[in-house]
Every structure is written in structure tokens, then in C-alpha cells.
Coordinates of C-alpha atoms in Angstrom, one line a residue:
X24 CA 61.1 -24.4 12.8
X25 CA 59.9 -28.0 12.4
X26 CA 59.2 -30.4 15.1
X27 CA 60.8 -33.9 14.9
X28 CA 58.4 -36.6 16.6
X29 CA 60.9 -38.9 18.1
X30 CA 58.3 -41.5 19.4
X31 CA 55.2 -43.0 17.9
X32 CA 52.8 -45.3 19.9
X33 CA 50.7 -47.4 17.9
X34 CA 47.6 -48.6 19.4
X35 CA 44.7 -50.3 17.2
X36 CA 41.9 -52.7 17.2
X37 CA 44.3 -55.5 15.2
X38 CA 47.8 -56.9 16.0
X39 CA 48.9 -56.3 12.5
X40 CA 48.5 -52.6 13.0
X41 CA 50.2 -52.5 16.4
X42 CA 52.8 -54.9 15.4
X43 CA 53.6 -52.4 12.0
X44 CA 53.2 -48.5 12.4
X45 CA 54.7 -48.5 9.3
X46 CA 52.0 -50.2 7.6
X47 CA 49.8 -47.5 9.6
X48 CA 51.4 -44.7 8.0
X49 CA 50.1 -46.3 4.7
X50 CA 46.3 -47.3 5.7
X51 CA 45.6 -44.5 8.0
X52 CA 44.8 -41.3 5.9
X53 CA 43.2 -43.6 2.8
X54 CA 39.9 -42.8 3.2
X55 CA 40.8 -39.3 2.5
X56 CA 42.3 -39.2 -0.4
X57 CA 41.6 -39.9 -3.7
X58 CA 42.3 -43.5 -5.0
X59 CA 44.6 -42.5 -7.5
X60 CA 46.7 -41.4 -4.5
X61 CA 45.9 -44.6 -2.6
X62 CA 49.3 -46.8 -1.8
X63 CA 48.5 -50.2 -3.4
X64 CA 49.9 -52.0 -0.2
X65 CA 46.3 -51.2 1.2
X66 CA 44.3 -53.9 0.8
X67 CA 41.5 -52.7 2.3
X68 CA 42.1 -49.7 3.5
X69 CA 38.3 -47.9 4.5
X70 CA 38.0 -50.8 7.0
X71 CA 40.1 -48.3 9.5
X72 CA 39.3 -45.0 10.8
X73 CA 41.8 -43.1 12.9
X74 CA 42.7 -40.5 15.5
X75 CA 45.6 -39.5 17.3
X76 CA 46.0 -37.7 20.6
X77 CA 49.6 -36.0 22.0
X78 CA 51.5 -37.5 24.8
X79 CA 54.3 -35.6 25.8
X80 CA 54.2 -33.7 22.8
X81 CA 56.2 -33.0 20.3
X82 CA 58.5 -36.1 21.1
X83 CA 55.6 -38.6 21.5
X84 CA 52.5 -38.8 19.4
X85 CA 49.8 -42.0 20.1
X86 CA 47.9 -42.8 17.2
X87 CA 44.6 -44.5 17.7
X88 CA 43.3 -46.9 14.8
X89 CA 39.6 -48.1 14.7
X90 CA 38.3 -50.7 13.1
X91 CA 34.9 -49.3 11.3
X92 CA 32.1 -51.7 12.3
X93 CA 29.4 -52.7 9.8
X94 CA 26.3 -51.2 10.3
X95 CA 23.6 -51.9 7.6
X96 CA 23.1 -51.7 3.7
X97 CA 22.4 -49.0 1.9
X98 CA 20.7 -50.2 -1.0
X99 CA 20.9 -48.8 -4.6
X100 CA 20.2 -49.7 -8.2
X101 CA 19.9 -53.0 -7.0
X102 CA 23.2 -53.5 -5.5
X103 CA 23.3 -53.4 -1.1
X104 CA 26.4 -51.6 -0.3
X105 CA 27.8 -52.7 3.8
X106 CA 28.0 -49.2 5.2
X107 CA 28.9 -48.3 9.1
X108 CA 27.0 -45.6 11.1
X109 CA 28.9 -43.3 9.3
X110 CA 27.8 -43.7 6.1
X111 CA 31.2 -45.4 4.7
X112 CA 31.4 -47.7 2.2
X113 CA 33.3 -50.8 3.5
X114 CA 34.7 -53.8 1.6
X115 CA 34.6 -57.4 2.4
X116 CA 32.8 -57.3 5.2
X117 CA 28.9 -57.7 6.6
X118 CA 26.3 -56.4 9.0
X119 CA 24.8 -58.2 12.0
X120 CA 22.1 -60.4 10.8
X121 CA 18.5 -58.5 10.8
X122 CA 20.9 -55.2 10.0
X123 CA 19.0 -52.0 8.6
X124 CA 18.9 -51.2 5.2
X125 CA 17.8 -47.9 3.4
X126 CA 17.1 -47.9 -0.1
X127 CA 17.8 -45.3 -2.1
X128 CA 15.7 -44.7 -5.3
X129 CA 17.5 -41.9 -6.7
X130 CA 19.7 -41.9 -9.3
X131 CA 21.3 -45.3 -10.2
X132 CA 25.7 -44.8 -9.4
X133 CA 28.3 -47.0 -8.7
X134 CA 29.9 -46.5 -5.4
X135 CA 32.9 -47.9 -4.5
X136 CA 34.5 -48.9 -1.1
X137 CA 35.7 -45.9 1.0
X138 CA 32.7 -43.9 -0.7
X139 CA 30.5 -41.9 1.5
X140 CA 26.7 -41.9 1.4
X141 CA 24.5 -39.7 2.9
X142 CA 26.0 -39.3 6.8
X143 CA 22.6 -38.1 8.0
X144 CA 20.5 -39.6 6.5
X145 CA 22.2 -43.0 8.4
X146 CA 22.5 -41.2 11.6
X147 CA 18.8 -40.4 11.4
X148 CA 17.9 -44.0 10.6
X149 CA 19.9 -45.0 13.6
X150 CA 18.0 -42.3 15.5
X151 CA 14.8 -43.4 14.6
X152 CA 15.2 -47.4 14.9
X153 CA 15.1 -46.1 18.7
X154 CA 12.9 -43.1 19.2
X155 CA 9.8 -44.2 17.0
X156 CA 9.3 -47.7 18.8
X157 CA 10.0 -45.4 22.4
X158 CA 7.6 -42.6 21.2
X159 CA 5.1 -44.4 19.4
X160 CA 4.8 -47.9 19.5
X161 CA 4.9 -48.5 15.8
X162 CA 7.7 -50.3 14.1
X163 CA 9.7 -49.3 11.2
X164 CA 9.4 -51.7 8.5
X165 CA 11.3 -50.3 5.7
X166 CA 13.9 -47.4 5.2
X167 CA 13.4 -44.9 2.0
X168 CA 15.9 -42.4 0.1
X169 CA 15.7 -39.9 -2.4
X170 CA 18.2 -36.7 -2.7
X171 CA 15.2 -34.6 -2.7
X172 CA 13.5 -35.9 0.1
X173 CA 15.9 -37.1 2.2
X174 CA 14.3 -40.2 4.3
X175 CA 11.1 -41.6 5.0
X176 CA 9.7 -44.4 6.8
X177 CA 7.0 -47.3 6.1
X178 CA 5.6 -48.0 9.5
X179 CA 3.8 -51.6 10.5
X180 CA 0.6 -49.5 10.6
X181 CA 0.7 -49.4 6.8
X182 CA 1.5 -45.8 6.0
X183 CA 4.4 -43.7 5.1
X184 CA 6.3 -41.1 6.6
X185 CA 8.8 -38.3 5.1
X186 CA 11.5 -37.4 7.9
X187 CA 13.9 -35.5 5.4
X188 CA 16.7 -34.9 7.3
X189 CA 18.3 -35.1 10.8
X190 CA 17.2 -31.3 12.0
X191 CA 14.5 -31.0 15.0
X192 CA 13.8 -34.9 15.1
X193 CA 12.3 -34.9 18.2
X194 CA 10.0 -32.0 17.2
X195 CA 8.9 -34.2 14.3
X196 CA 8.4 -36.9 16.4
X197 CA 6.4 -34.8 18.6
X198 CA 3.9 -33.6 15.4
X199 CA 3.8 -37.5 14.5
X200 CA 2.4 -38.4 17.8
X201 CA -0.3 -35.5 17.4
X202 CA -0.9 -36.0 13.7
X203 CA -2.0 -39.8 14.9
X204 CA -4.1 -39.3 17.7
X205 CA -6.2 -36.7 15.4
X206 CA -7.1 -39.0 12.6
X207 CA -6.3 -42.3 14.2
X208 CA -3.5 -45.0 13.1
X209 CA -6.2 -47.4 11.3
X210 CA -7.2 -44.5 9.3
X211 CA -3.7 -43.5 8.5
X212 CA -2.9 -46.9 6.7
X213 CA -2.3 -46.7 2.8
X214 CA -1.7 -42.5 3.2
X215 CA 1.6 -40.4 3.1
X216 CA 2.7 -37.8 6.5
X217 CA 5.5 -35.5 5.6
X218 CA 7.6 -33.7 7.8
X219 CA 9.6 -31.8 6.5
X220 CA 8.5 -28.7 6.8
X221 CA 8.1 -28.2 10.6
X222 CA 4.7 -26.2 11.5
X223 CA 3.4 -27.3 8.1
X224 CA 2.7 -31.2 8.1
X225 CA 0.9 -32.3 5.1
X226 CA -1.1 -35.6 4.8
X227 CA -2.0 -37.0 1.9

């Protein structure tokens, strides 16, 4: 048989939304489908991510809304997209100043708001702004993206660094540290350590 909710509780980061749960019922579920499908009433409508949790369920749902927060720019083609630490796409909106950016230099494509960029890659940017000051003292000067290689790093030490993805960063981290102390920061500068393959650093 189907359950009849009797009771929703709106509760969101703007008054519009809690004064209209009608106007939640549009915005809510945008970013997950396609735009076609998209009620035009949603002005902006990847802006809001959502959650709900049961309270005396089934009679009374609460629905959580969330703003999403700018994070950085993902930069591509020469267009910088505002993206949160999800990787989302958001419209009219922008960063803290001094926010991250990554650029990508694969292939040139025109995103749209709501569209989703590589989630790890971000996640491991966000990671590393934190862990490679911590761990090694060297700051990250510049965020780079391919498909193929995932992300890498220019340090303040002049020298590059392929991460690839988010898997067994703090084992990467660890080889970095090693790596540096064998052959020395100033004679790292202007050369290329890649990560990527765990027990098989190349430097080049």
C-alpha cells in the first residue's frame, strides 16, 4: 500500500525556501535531472543541495536544503567555471577571494551550471592545500588537470608533481618527502615527480 506523508517540515539555509515548500518540491531534485526535465520556475536551481531525514515517519518527513558554497574555479578552454568542493557547477555566484583554481588542459567543452567536474580530483586539491604545507613545507602554486593524469601540482620550489587521483594520498605524500630528501629540493626545480604509480615513482 502507499504511505500518505501528512506533514512536511521545511528547513533551509534561505527564508524563501522555508517560507515555500512548494517551491522546494520544484528546486530540490534539479540537479539530478536532465535540463529538459528542469521546471522553468528554477532560476537557479544547482545553487541547493538537499537531504531529508524522517521524524515520526510516515506522517512527518523534514527536508533539509543546503545552500552549496562556492569553492574555487575550475578552469577550462579559457573560461573559469565557480565550482563547490563538490565539483558542481554553480551559477551566479563566486569564490572567496584568493580561492583555488585547477586548470584543466584536456579537451576544450562547454559546461553548464549544475554540471559536475571531476569530484576527486577537487577533493584531492582540497586535501592537498592542507597536507603538502603540513608535510612538507612547500606551497602549492598552481593546480593541473588532464583526464589522463588526473592532478598534479607546481610547487614554490619550481618543480612539478603528478598526484593522479585521490587513492593512498598520504602514502604519496610519504614517497614525496623521501623522493626530496634524496636528491634535494634545489635540485628538484625545473623536473617532473609522478606518483601515480605507488612503489614506482618516476622523476624526470
Amino acid at each position: 500500500p502507499l504511505l500518505r506523508v501528512q506533514e512536511v517540515q521545511v528547513v533551509a539555509t534561505a527564508p524563501a525556501l522555508n517560507a515555500s515548500p512548494s517551491w522546494l518540491t520544484l528546486r530540490a531534485p534539479a540537479c539530478s535531472t536532465p535540463p529538459s526535465a528542469r521546471p522553468k520556475r528554477a532560476s537557479s536551481p544547482c545553487r541547493w543541495s538537499r537531504g531529508s531525514t524522517p521524524g515520526r515517519w510516515p506522517n512527518k518527513v523534514r527536508i533539509e536544503v543546503i545552500e552549496r558554497t562556492p569553492w574555487g574555479y575550475w578552469n577550462l578552454a579559457g573560461t573559469s567555471y565557480v565550482i563547490d568542493s563538490e565539483g558542481v557547477i554553480l551559477p551566479n555566484v563566486k569564490p572567496p577571494k584568493d580561492a583555488p583554481a585547477i586548470h584543466d588542459v584536456g579537451d576544450p567543452a562547454n559546461l553548464s551550471p549544475g554540471d559536475r567536474v571531476d569530484a576527486d580530483a577537487v577533493r584531492l586539491a582540497q586535501a592537498l592545500l592542507k597536507s603538502v604545507p603540513d608535510q612538507l613545507a612547500l606551497k602549492i602554486t598552481m593546480f593541473e588537470y588532464t583526464p589522463e593524469k588526473g592532478l598534479s601540482v607546481v610547487t614554490d620550489a619550481n618543480y612539478r608533481v603528478v598526484i593522479g587521483d585521490g587513492q593512498n594520498v598520504e602514502y604519496k605524500l610519504a614517497v614525496w618527502k623521501t623522493v626530496e630528501e634524496d636528491i634535494g629540493r634545489g635540485a628538484m626545480a625545473g623536473h617532473v615527480l609522478d606518483l601515480r604509480f605507488r612503489d614506482r615513482p618516476s622523476f624526470q
